[in-house]
XYZ file of C-alpha atoms in Angstrom:
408
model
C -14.230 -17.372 -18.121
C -13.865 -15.004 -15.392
C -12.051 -11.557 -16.006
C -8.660 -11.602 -15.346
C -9.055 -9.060 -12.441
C -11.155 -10.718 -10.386
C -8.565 -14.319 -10.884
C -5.928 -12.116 -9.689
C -7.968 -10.715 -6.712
C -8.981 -14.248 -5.590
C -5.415 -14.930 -5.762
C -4.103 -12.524 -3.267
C -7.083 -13.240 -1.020
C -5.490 -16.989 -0.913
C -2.357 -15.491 -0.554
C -3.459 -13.148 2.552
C -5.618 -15.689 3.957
C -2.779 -18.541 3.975
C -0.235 -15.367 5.508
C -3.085 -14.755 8.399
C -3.492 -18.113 9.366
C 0.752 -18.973 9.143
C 0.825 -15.789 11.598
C -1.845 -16.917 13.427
C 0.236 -20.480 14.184
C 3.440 -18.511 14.062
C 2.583 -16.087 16.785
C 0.854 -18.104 19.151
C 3.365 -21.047 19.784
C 5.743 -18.277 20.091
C 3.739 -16.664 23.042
C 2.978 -19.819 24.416
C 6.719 -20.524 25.030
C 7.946 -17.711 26.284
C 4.752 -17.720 28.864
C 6.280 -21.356 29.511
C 10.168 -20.450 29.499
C 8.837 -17.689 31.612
C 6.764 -19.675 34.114
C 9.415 -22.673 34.676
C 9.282 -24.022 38.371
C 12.853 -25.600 39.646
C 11.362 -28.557 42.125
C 12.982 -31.502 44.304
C 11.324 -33.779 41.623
C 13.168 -32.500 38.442
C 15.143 -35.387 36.193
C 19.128 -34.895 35.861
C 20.113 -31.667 33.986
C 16.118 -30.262 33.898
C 15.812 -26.961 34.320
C 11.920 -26.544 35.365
C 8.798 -27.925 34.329
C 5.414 -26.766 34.787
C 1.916 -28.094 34.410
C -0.808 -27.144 32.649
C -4.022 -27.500 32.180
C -6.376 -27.273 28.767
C -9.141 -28.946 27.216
C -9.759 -31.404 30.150
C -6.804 -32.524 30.354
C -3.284 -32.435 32.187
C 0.256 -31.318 31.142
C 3.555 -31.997 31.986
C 6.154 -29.766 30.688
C 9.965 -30.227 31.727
C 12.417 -27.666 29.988
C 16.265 -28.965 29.282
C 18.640 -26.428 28.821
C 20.731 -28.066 26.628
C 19.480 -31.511 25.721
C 18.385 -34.538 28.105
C 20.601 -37.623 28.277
C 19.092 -39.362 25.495
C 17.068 -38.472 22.287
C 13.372 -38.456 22.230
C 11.766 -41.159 19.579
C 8.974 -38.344 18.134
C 10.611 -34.053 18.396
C 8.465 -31.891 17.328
C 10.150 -28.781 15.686
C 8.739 -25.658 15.449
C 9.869 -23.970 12.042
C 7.620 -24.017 9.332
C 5.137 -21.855 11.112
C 7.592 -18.786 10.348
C 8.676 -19.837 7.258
C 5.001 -19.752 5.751
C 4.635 -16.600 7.198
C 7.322 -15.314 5.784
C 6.910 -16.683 2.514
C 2.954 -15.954 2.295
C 3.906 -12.243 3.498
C 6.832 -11.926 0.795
C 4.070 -13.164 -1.693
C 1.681 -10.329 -0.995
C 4.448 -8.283 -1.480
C 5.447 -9.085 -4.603
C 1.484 -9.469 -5.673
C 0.469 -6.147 -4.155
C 3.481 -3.649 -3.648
C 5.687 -5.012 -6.451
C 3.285 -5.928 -9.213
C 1.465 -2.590 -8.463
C 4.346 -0.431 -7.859
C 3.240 2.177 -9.745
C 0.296 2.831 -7.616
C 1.044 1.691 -3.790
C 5.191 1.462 -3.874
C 6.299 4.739 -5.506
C 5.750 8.058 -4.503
C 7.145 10.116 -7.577
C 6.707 13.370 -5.318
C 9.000 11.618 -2.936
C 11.684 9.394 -5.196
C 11.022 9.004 -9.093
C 12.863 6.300 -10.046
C 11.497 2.986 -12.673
C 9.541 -0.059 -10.783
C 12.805 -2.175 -10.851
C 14.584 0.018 -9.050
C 12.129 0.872 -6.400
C 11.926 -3.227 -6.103
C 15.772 -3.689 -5.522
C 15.479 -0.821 -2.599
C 13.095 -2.318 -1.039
C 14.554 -6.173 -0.962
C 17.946 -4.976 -0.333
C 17.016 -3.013 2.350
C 15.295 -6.181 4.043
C 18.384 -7.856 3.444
C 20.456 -5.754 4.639
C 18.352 -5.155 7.577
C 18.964 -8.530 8.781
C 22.563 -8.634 8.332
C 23.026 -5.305 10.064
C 21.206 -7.084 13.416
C 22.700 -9.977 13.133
C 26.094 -8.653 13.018
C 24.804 -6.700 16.523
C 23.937 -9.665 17.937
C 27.408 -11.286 16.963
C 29.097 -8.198 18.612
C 30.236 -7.481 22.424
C 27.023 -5.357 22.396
C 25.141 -8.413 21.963
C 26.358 -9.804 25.450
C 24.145 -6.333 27.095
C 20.395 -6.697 26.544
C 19.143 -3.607 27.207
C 22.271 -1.733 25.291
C 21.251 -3.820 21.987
C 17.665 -3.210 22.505
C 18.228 0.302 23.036
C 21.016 0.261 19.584
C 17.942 -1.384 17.825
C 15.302 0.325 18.482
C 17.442 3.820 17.169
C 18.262 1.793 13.790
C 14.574 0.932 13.168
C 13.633 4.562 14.321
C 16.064 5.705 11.322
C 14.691 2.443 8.726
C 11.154 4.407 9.468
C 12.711 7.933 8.459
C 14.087 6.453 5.883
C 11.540 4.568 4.054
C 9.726 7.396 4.020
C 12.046 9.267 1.773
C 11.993 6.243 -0.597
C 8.149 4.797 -0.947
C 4.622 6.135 -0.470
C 2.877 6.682 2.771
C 1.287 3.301 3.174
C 4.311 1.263 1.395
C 6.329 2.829 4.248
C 4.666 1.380 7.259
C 4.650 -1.861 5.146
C 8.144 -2.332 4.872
C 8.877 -1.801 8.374
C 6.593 -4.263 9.243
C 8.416 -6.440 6.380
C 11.504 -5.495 7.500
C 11.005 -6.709 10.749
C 9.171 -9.372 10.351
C 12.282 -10.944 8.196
C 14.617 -10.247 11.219
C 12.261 -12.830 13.294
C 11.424 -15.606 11.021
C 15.498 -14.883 9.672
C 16.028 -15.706 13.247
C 14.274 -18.758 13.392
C 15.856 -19.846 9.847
C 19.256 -19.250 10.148
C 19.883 -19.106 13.999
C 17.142 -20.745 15.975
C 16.839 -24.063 14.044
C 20.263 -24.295 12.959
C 21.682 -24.286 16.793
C 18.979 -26.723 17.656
C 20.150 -28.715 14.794
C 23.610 -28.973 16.226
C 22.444 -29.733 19.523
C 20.435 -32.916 18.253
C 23.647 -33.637 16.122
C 25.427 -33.725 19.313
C 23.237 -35.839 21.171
C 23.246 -38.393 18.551
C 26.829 -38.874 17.839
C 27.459 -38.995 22.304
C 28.718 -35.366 22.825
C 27.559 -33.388 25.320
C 26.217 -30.369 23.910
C 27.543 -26.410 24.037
C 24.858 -24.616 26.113
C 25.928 -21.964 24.174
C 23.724 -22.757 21.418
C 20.178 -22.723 23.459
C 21.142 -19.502 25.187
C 21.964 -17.968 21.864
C 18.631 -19.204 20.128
C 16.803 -18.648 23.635
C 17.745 -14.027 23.101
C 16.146 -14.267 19.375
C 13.508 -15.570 20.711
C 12.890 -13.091 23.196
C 13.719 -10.688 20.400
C 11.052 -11.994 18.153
C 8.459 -11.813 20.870
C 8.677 -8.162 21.967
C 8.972 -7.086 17.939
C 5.710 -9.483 17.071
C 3.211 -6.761 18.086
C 4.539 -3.833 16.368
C 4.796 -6.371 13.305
C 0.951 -6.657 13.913
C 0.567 -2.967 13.911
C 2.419 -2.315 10.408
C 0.320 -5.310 9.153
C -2.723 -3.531 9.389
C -1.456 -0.132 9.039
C -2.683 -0.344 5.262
C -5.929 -0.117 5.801
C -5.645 3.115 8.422
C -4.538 6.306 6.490
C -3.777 8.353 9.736
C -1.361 5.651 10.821
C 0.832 5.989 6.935
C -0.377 9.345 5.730
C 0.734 11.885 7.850
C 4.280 13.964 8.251
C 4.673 12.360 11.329
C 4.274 8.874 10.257
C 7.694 7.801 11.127
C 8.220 9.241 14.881
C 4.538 6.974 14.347
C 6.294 3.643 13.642
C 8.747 4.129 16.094
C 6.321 5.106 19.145
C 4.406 2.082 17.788
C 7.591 -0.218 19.049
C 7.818 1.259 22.615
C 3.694 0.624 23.015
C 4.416 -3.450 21.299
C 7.688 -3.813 23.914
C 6.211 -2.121 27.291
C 2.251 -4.647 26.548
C 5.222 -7.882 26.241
C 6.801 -6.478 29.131
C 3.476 -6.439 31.334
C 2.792 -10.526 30.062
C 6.703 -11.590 30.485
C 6.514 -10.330 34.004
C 2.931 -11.601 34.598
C 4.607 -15.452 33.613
C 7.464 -14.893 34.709
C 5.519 -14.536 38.591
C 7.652 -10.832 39.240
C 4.704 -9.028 40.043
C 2.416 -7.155 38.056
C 3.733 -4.179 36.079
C 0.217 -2.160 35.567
C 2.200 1.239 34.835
C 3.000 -0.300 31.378
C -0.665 -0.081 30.604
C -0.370 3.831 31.847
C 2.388 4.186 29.622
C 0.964 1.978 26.629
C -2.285 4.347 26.842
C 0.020 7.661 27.142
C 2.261 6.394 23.921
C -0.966 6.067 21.957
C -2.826 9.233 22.558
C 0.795 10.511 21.244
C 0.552 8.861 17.950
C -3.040 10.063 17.779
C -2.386 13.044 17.931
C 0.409 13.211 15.880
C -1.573 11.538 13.257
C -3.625 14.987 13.290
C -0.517 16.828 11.571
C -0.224 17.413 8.126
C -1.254 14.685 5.707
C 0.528 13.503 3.165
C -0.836 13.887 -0.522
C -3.513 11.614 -1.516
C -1.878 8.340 -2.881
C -0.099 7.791 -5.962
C -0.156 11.609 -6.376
C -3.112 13.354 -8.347
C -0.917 15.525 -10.569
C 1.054 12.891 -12.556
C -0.001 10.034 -13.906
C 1.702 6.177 -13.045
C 3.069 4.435 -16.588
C 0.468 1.740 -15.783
C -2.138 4.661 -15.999
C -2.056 6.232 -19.121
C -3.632 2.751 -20.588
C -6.661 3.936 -19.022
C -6.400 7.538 -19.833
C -6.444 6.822 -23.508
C -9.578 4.237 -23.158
C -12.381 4.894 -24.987
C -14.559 4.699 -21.907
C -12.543 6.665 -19.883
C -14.478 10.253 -20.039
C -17.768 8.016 -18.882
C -15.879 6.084 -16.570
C -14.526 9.239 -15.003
C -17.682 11.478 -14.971
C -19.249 8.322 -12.820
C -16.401 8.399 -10.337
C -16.585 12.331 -9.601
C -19.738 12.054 -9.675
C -20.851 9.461 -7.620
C -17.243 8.506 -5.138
C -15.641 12.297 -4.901
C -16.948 13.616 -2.039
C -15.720 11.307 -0.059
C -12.630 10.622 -2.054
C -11.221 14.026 -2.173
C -8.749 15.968 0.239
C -11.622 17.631 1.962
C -14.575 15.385 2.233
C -17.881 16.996 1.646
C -20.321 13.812 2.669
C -21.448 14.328 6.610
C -19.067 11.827 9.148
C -16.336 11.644 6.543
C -13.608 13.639 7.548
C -10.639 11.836 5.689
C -10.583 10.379 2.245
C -10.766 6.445 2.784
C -7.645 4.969 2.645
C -5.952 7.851 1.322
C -7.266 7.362 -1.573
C -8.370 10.694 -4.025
C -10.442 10.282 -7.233
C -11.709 13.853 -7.813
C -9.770 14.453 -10.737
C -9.034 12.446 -13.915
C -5.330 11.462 -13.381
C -6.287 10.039 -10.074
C -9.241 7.891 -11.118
C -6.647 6.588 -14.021
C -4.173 6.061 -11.118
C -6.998 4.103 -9.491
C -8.456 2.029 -12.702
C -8.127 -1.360 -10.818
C -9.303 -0.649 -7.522
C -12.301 1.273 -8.884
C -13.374 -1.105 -11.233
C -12.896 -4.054 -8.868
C -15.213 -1.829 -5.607
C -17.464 -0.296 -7.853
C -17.620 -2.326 -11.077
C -16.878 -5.798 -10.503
C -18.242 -5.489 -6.766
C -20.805 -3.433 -4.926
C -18.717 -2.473 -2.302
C -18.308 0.958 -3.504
C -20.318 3.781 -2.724
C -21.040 1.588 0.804
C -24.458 1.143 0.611
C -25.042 2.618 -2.567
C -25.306 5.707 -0.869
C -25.020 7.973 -3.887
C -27.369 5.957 -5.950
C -24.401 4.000 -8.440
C -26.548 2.746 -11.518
C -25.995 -1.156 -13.027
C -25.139 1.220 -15.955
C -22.472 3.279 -14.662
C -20.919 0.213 -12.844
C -20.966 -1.573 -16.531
C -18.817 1.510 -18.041
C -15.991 1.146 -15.119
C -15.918 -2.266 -16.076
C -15.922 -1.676 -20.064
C -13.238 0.925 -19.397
C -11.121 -0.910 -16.529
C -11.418 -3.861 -19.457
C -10.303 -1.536 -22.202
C -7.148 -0.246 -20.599
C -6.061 -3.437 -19.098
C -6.350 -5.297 -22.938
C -8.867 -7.750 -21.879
């Protein structure tokens, strides 16, 4: 039977793979109908109470599109709702969560040099803040501020500049850019659950039971929408974060987050115009380009310590520190990973530690036990390319010690 490390791995590549695909789906019908909302034509032609209609063309064949503001006189046999797209997402994304951040708080959710507080608690923090995230916009929206776009835009984008700050006086580095891309990313498909599909649901009611619908509801559901499609890029951005330590470990990675929104909004804001046939906004480009040779060199600033800090050792750790293999297992790490895993990389093109990540002393490659053992034990991945000459042997001794401290 396979190890129970490399089960688990498969599992959250299922997990990531279903959340890329959902996104995938997710993201591109909502891009597609904002470039139609966008590009609606008013003609002579138009059916009573259309708004526009456009046609298209794809795959070799025609389309015509006709938009209703509120609902057409009579109920379609075969509607097509849009919904489950961002619900998978969501629920695929909240999964890695809880298999990555939550399972392995220890390592990539808590920061002891920043907050030292147990794995529960740092779990609560983290889902209440999504929650409450959500209820704090929505109540915006609700408000007289939600009548001015550009005032609640502007309201927004100062809260999620402060959720940045914030998070990273709570989590690590990397778990900080997560969260605001989780924390965002709830606000949309929370839109589409609780606002979106529930007005269109009461529009349909309407139609059924012979009431002319409020046109409040579609122009309600029609500014989340537009909310969710300038905040999907900067989603994107956090998504990915993870894997780029001078986007999460520097000083400066919150002003980072929040210049990251102002490059996602002023890119939608060249496209929206583009469909929307207003012209051609070009100087967002300028000012997209400008905005990220900012956070470049901001990322240049002081870095953050190497993940799950080198001088103390995670609960889930000390397993592995007592392991009979763990001197071996160690010894091979420093001997053959260090100099690139260390705060000042010694091997020629490697000028930061990959991912963050420092193993060049013995509390860190404890901190480390499962990612080690599954890159350079399990896997070949690690040293890339076998650069530093790994033996079967040595890879055999992370495994018998990654085995040891994990009871298997």
């Amino acid at each position: 039977m396979p190890d129970y490390a490399i089960a688990y791995e498969w599992l959250m590549f299922a997990v990531r793979w279903l959340h890329v695909i959902t996104a995938i789906a997710w993201i591109g019908s909502s891009f597609y109908f904002i470039a139609l909302d966008l590009g609606l034509r008013k003609t002579p032609s138009l059916p009573p109470l259309a708004h526009g209609e456009e046609w298209q063309v794809h795959g070799g064949g025609f389309y015509h599109i006709q938009k209703y503001l509120v609902a057409p006189e009579f109920l379609p046999e075969h509607l097509t709702w849009f919904k489950w797209e961002s619900y998978w997402t969501w629920l695929s994304g909240f999964m890695l969560m809880v298999l990555i951040y939550y399972v392995g708080a220890d390592i990539y959710l808590i920061d002891r040099t920043v907050l030292d507080v147990p794995n529960w608690a740092a779990i609560l923090i983290s889902m209440a803040s999504i929650i409450v995230g959500f209820v704090v916009y929505n109540r915006l929206c609700k408000s007289p501020l939600g009548n001015s776009q550009n005032g609640l835009m502007l309201v927004l984008f100062v809260i999620l500049t402060a959720m940045a700050w914030g998070y990273t006086q709570l989590f690590t580095g990397r778990a900080a850019m997560l969260h605001m891309g989780a924390f965002t990313a709830s606000i949309m498909a929370a839109n589409v659950a609780m606002i979106i599909i529930p007005n269109q649901k009461i529009v349909v009611a309407d139609l059924k039971a012979g009431r002319v619908p409020d046109a409040k509801y579609g122009k309600i559901a029609k500014q989340r929408s537009l909310h969710n499609n300038y905040l999907t890029l900067p989603v994107i951005f956090f998504m990915l974060s993870s894997h780029y330590p001078l986007a999460f470990a520097t000083q400066w990675n919150w002003i980072i987050a929040s210049l990251i929104f102002l490059v996602g909004v002023v890119i939608r804001h060249y496209f929206n115009t583009r469909h929307a046939r207003k012209g051609n906004p070009h100087w967002t480009w300028a000012a997209a380009v400008i905005l990220f040779i900012v956070i470049a060199w901001l990322s240049s600033g002081p870095k953050l310590p190497g993940s799950a800090g080198e001088e103390v050792a995670s609960r889930a750790a000390e397993p592995f520190l007592r392991a009979e293999h763990f001197a071996a297992a160690s010894l091979t790490v420093q001997t053959r990973c260090a100099m690139c895993h260390t705060a000042e990389p010694v091997w020629p093109g490697v000028f930061e530690p990959p991912k963050n990540v420092i193993l060049d002393n013995d509390i860190a490659v404890a901190n480390h036990a499962k990612d080690i053992a599954m890159q350079a034990g399990y896997s070949h991945a690690m040293p890339p390319g076998n650069l530093t000459e790994m033996t079967a042997e040595e890879r055999q001794v992370l495994v018998e010690w990654f085995r040891e401290g994990s009871g298997q």
